[in-house]
Coordinates of C-alpha atoms in Angstrom, one line a residue:
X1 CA 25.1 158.1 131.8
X2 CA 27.2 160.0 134.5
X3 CA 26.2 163.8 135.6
X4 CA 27.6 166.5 136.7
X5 CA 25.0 168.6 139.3
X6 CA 25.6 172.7 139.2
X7 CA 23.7 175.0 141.5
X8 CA 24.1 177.7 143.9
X9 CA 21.4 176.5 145.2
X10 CA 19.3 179.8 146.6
X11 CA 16.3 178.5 147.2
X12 CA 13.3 175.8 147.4
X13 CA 13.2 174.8 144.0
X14 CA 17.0 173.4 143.6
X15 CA 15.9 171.2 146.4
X16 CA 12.3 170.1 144.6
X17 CA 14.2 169.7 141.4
X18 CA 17.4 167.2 142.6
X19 CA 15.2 165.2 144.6
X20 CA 13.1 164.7 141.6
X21 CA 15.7 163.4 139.3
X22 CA 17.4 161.3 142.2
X23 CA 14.0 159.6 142.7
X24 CA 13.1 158.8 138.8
X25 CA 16.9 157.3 138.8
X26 CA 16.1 155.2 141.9
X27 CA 12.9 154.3 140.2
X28 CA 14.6 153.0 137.2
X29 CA 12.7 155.7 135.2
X30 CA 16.7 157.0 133.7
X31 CA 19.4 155.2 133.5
X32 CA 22.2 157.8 135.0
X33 CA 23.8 158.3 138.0
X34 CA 25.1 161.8 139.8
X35 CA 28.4 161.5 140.1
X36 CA 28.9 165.0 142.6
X37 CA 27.1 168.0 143.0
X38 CA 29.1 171.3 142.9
X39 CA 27.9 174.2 144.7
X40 CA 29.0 177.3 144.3
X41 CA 28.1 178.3 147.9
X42 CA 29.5 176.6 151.1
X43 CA 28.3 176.0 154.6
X44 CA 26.9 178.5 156.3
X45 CA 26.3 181.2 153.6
X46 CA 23.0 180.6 153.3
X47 CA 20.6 178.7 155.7
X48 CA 18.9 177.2 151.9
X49 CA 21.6 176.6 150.3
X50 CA 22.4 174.5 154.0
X51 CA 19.7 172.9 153.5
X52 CA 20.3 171.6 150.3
X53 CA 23.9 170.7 150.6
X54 CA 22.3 168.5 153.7
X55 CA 20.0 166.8 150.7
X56 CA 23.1 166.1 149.2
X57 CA 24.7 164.5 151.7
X58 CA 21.6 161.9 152.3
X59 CA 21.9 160.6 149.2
X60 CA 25.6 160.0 149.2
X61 CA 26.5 162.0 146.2
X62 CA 29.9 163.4 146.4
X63 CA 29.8 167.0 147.4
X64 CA 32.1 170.1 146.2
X65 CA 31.7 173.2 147.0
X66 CA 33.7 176.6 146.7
X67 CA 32.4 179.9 147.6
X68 CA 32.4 182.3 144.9
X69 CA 31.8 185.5 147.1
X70 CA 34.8 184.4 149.4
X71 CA 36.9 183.6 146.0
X72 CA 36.1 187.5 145.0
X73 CA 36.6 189.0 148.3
X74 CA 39.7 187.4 148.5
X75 CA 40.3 189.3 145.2
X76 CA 38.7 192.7 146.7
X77 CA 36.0 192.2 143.8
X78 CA 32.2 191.9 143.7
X79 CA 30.3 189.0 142.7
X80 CA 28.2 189.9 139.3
X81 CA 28.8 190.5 136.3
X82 CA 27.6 193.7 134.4
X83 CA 27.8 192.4 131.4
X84 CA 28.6 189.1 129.5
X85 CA 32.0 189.4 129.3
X86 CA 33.9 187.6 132.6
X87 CA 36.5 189.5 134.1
X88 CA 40.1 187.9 135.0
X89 CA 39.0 187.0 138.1
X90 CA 36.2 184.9 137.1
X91 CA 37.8 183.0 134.9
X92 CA 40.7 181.8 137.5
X93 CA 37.9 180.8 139.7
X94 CA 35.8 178.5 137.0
X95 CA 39.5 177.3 136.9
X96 CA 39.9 176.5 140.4
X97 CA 36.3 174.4 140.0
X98 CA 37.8 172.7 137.1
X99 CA 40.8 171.6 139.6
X100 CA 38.1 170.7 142.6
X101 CA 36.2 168.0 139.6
X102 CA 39.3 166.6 137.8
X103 CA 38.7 163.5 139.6
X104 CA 35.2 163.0 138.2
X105 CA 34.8 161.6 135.0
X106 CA 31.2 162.6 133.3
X107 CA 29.6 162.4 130.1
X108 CA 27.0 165.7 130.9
X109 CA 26.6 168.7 133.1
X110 CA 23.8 170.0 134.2
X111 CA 22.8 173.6 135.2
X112 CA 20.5 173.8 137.4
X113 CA 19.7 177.4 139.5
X114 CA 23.5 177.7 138.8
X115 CA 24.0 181.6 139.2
X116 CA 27.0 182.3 137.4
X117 CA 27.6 182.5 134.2
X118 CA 30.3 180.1 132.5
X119 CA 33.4 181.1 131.0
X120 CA 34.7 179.6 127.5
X121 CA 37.4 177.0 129.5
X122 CA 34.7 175.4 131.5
X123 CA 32.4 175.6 128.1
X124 CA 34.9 173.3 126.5
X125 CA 36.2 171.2 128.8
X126 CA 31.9 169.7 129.6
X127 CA 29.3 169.0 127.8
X128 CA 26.8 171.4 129.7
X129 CA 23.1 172.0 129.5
X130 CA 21.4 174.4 131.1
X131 CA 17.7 175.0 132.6
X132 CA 16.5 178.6 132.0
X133 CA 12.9 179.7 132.6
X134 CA 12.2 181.2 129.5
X135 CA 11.2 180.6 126.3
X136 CA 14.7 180.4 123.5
X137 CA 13.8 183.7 122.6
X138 CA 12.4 185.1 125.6
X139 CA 14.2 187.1 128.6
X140 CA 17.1 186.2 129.8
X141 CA 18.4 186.2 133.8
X142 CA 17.0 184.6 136.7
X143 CA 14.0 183.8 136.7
X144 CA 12.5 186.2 139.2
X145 CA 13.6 188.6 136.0
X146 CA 12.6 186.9 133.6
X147 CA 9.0 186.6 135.7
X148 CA 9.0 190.8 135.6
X149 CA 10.1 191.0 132.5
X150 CA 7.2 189.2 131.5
X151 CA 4.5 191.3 133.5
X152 CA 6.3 194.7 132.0
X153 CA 6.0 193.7 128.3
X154 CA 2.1 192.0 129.0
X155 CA 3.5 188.8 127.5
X156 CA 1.2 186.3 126.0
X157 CA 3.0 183.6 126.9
X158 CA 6.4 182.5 128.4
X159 CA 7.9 178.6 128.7
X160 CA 10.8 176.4 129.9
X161 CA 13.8 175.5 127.7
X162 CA 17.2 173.1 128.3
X163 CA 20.3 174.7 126.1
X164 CA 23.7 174.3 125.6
X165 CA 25.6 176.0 127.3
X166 CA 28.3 178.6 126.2
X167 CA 29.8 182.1 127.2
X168 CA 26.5 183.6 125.3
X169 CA 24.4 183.7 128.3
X170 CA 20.8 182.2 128.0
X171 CA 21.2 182.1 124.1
X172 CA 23.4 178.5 123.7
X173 CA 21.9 176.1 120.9
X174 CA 18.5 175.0 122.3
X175 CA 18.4 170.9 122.9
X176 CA 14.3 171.2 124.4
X177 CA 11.7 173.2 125.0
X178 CA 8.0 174.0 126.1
X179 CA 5.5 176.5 126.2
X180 CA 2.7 177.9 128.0
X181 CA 0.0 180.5 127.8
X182 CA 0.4 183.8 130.5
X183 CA -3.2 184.9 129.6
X184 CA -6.9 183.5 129.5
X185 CA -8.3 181.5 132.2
X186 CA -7.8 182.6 135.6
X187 CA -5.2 184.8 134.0
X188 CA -7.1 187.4 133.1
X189 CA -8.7 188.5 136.1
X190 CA -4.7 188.6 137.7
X191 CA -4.0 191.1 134.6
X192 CA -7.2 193.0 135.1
X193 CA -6.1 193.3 138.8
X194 CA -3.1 195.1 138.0
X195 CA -4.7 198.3 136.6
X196 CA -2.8 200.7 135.7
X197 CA 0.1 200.2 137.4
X198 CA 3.4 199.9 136.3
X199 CA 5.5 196.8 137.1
X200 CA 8.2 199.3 139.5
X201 CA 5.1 199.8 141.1
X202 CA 3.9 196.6 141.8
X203 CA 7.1 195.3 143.0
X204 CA 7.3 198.4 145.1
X205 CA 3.6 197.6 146.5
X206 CA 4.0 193.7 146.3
X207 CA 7.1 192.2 145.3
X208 CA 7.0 188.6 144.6
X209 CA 3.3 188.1 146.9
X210 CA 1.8 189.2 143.8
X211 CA -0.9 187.0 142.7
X212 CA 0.4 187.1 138.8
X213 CA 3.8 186.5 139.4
X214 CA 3.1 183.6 141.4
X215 CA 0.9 181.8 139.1
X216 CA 3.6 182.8 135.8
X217 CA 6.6 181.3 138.4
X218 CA 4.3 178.3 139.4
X219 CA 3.0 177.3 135.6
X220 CA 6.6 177.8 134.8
X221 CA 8.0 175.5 137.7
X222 CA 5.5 172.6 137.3
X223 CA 7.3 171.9 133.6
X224 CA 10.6 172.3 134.7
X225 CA 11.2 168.9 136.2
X226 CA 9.3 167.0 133.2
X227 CA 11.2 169.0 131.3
X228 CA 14.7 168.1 132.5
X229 CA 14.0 164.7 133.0
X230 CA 13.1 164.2 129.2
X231 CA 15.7 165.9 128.2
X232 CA 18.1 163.7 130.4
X233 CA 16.6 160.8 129.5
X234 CA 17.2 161.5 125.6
X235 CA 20.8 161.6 126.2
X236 CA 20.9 158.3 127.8
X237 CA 19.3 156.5 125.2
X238 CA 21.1 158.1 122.2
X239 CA 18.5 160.4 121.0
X240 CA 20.4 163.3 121.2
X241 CA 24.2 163.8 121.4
X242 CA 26.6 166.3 121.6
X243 CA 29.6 165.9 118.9
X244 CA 33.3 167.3 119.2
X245 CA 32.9 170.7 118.3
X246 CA 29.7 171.0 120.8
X247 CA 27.2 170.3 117.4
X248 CA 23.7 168.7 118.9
X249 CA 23.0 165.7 117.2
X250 CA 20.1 163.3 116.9
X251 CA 20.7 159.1 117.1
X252 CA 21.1 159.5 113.2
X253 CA 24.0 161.7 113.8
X254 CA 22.0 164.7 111.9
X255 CA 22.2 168.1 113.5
X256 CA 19.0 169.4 115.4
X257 CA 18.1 172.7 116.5
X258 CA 16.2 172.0 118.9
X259 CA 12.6 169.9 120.5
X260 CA 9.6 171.6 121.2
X261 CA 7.9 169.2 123.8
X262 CA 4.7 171.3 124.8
X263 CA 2.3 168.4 124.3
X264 CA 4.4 166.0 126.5
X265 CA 4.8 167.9 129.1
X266 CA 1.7 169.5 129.3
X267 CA 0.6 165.3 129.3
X268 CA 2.6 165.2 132.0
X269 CA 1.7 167.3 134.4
X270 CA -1.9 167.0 133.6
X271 CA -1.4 163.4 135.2

């Protein structure tokens, strides 16, 4: 199976999660192979994303990049998006991306701590699948707001999920998931230890040091690569597919709406 690697690439954990899938391919653990990485940053934007594209370049992966802020600056706009509908500008530069990859043939895309949203042309033209660190019906955005959203709604419990991607952000047919619980255990007392403060408060007072969101990002984290790699290695093998008119499929050619795969990941990372 040949992949497509998306991600802006902001911090640690785009690093953690390409070397992970790199190393269970060398391993013989999937049968794939990276054809490029884009990045949405280049050189010298970020001194993470830096190190990251210097990952990249280790393992020999052919590496693209093209800088969305300097694509809206040169367009005297602002990178984000308001809402979920892409303006003009957007759209011309998922094109130019398009142009950068025509060379690359691939039969998936994957989304990983990719910051922008996609529009509809880029939707088509791949078969992507994205990581978001939320349960399908829980928050969307990144996930440091996903994390908060979390904390302000006293959540139960939040998870990982792999969807399809299209224009609807966060909310594209769900191919896996998994779940975990937010309270009991040494949750508690981190709930407890908030008070009665409210969560513009906390992040006033603490920001991401506090002890609850750190444990909610770090439970969340620890599935994410099981959780990919699964998912990956279904493709490979057959068990899922993605039809024609972007239907998910399983090896029987019947629709599916989706894996829950709690008890294998939580197998997992028990080992």
């Amino acid at each position: 199976m040949k992949i497509g690697w998306f991600s802006t690439a902001r911090g640690d954990s785009s690093r953690k999660l390409l070397d992970a899938v790199v190393s269970t391919i060398h391993n013989g653990g999937l049968d794939a192979r990276i054809e490029f990485v884009f990045c949405s940053r280049e050189p010298g934007e970020s001194e993470k994303t830096d190190y990251f594209l210097s990952q990249v370049r280790q393992y020999s992966i052919p590496l693209v990049t093209s800088s969305v802020r300097s694509f809206a600056a040169g367009v005297q706009q602002q990178v984000g998006v308001k809402d979920e509908k892409l303006p003009g500008w957007r759209l011309e530069y998922d094109r130019r991306v398009m142009s950068k990859l025509a060379d690359f043939k691939v039969d998936i895309c994957l989304l990983a701590g990719y910051m922008l949203i996609v529009g509809p042309e880029m939707c088509s033209k791949y078969n992507m699948i994205n990581l978001h660190p939320a349960l399908p019906s829980g928050p969307k955005g990144t996930w440091q707001e996903v994390i908060w959203q979390l904390i302000r709604e006293r959540a139960a419990e939040s998870g990982v999920m792999i969807h399809l991607v299209t224009p609807d952000l966060d909310r594209g047919p769900v191919i896996s998931f998994c779940r975990y619980a937010i309270h009991g255990g040494p949750f508690d007392a981190l709930w407890d230890a908030l008070g009665k403060r409210t969560t513009e408060e906390i992040r006033k007072s603490e920001g991401e040091e506090n002890a609850l969101f750190k444990m909610i990002r770090q439970s969340g984290f620890i599935r994410e690569t099981p959780l990919i790699i699964n998912t990956l290695r279904s493709f490979s093998q057959g068990t899922i597919s993605i039809d024609g008119s972007k239907k998910l499929l399983d090896s029987r050619g019947q629709s599916i709406s989706g894996y829950e795969l709690t008890a294998e990941i939580d197998h997992e990372i028990s080992g």
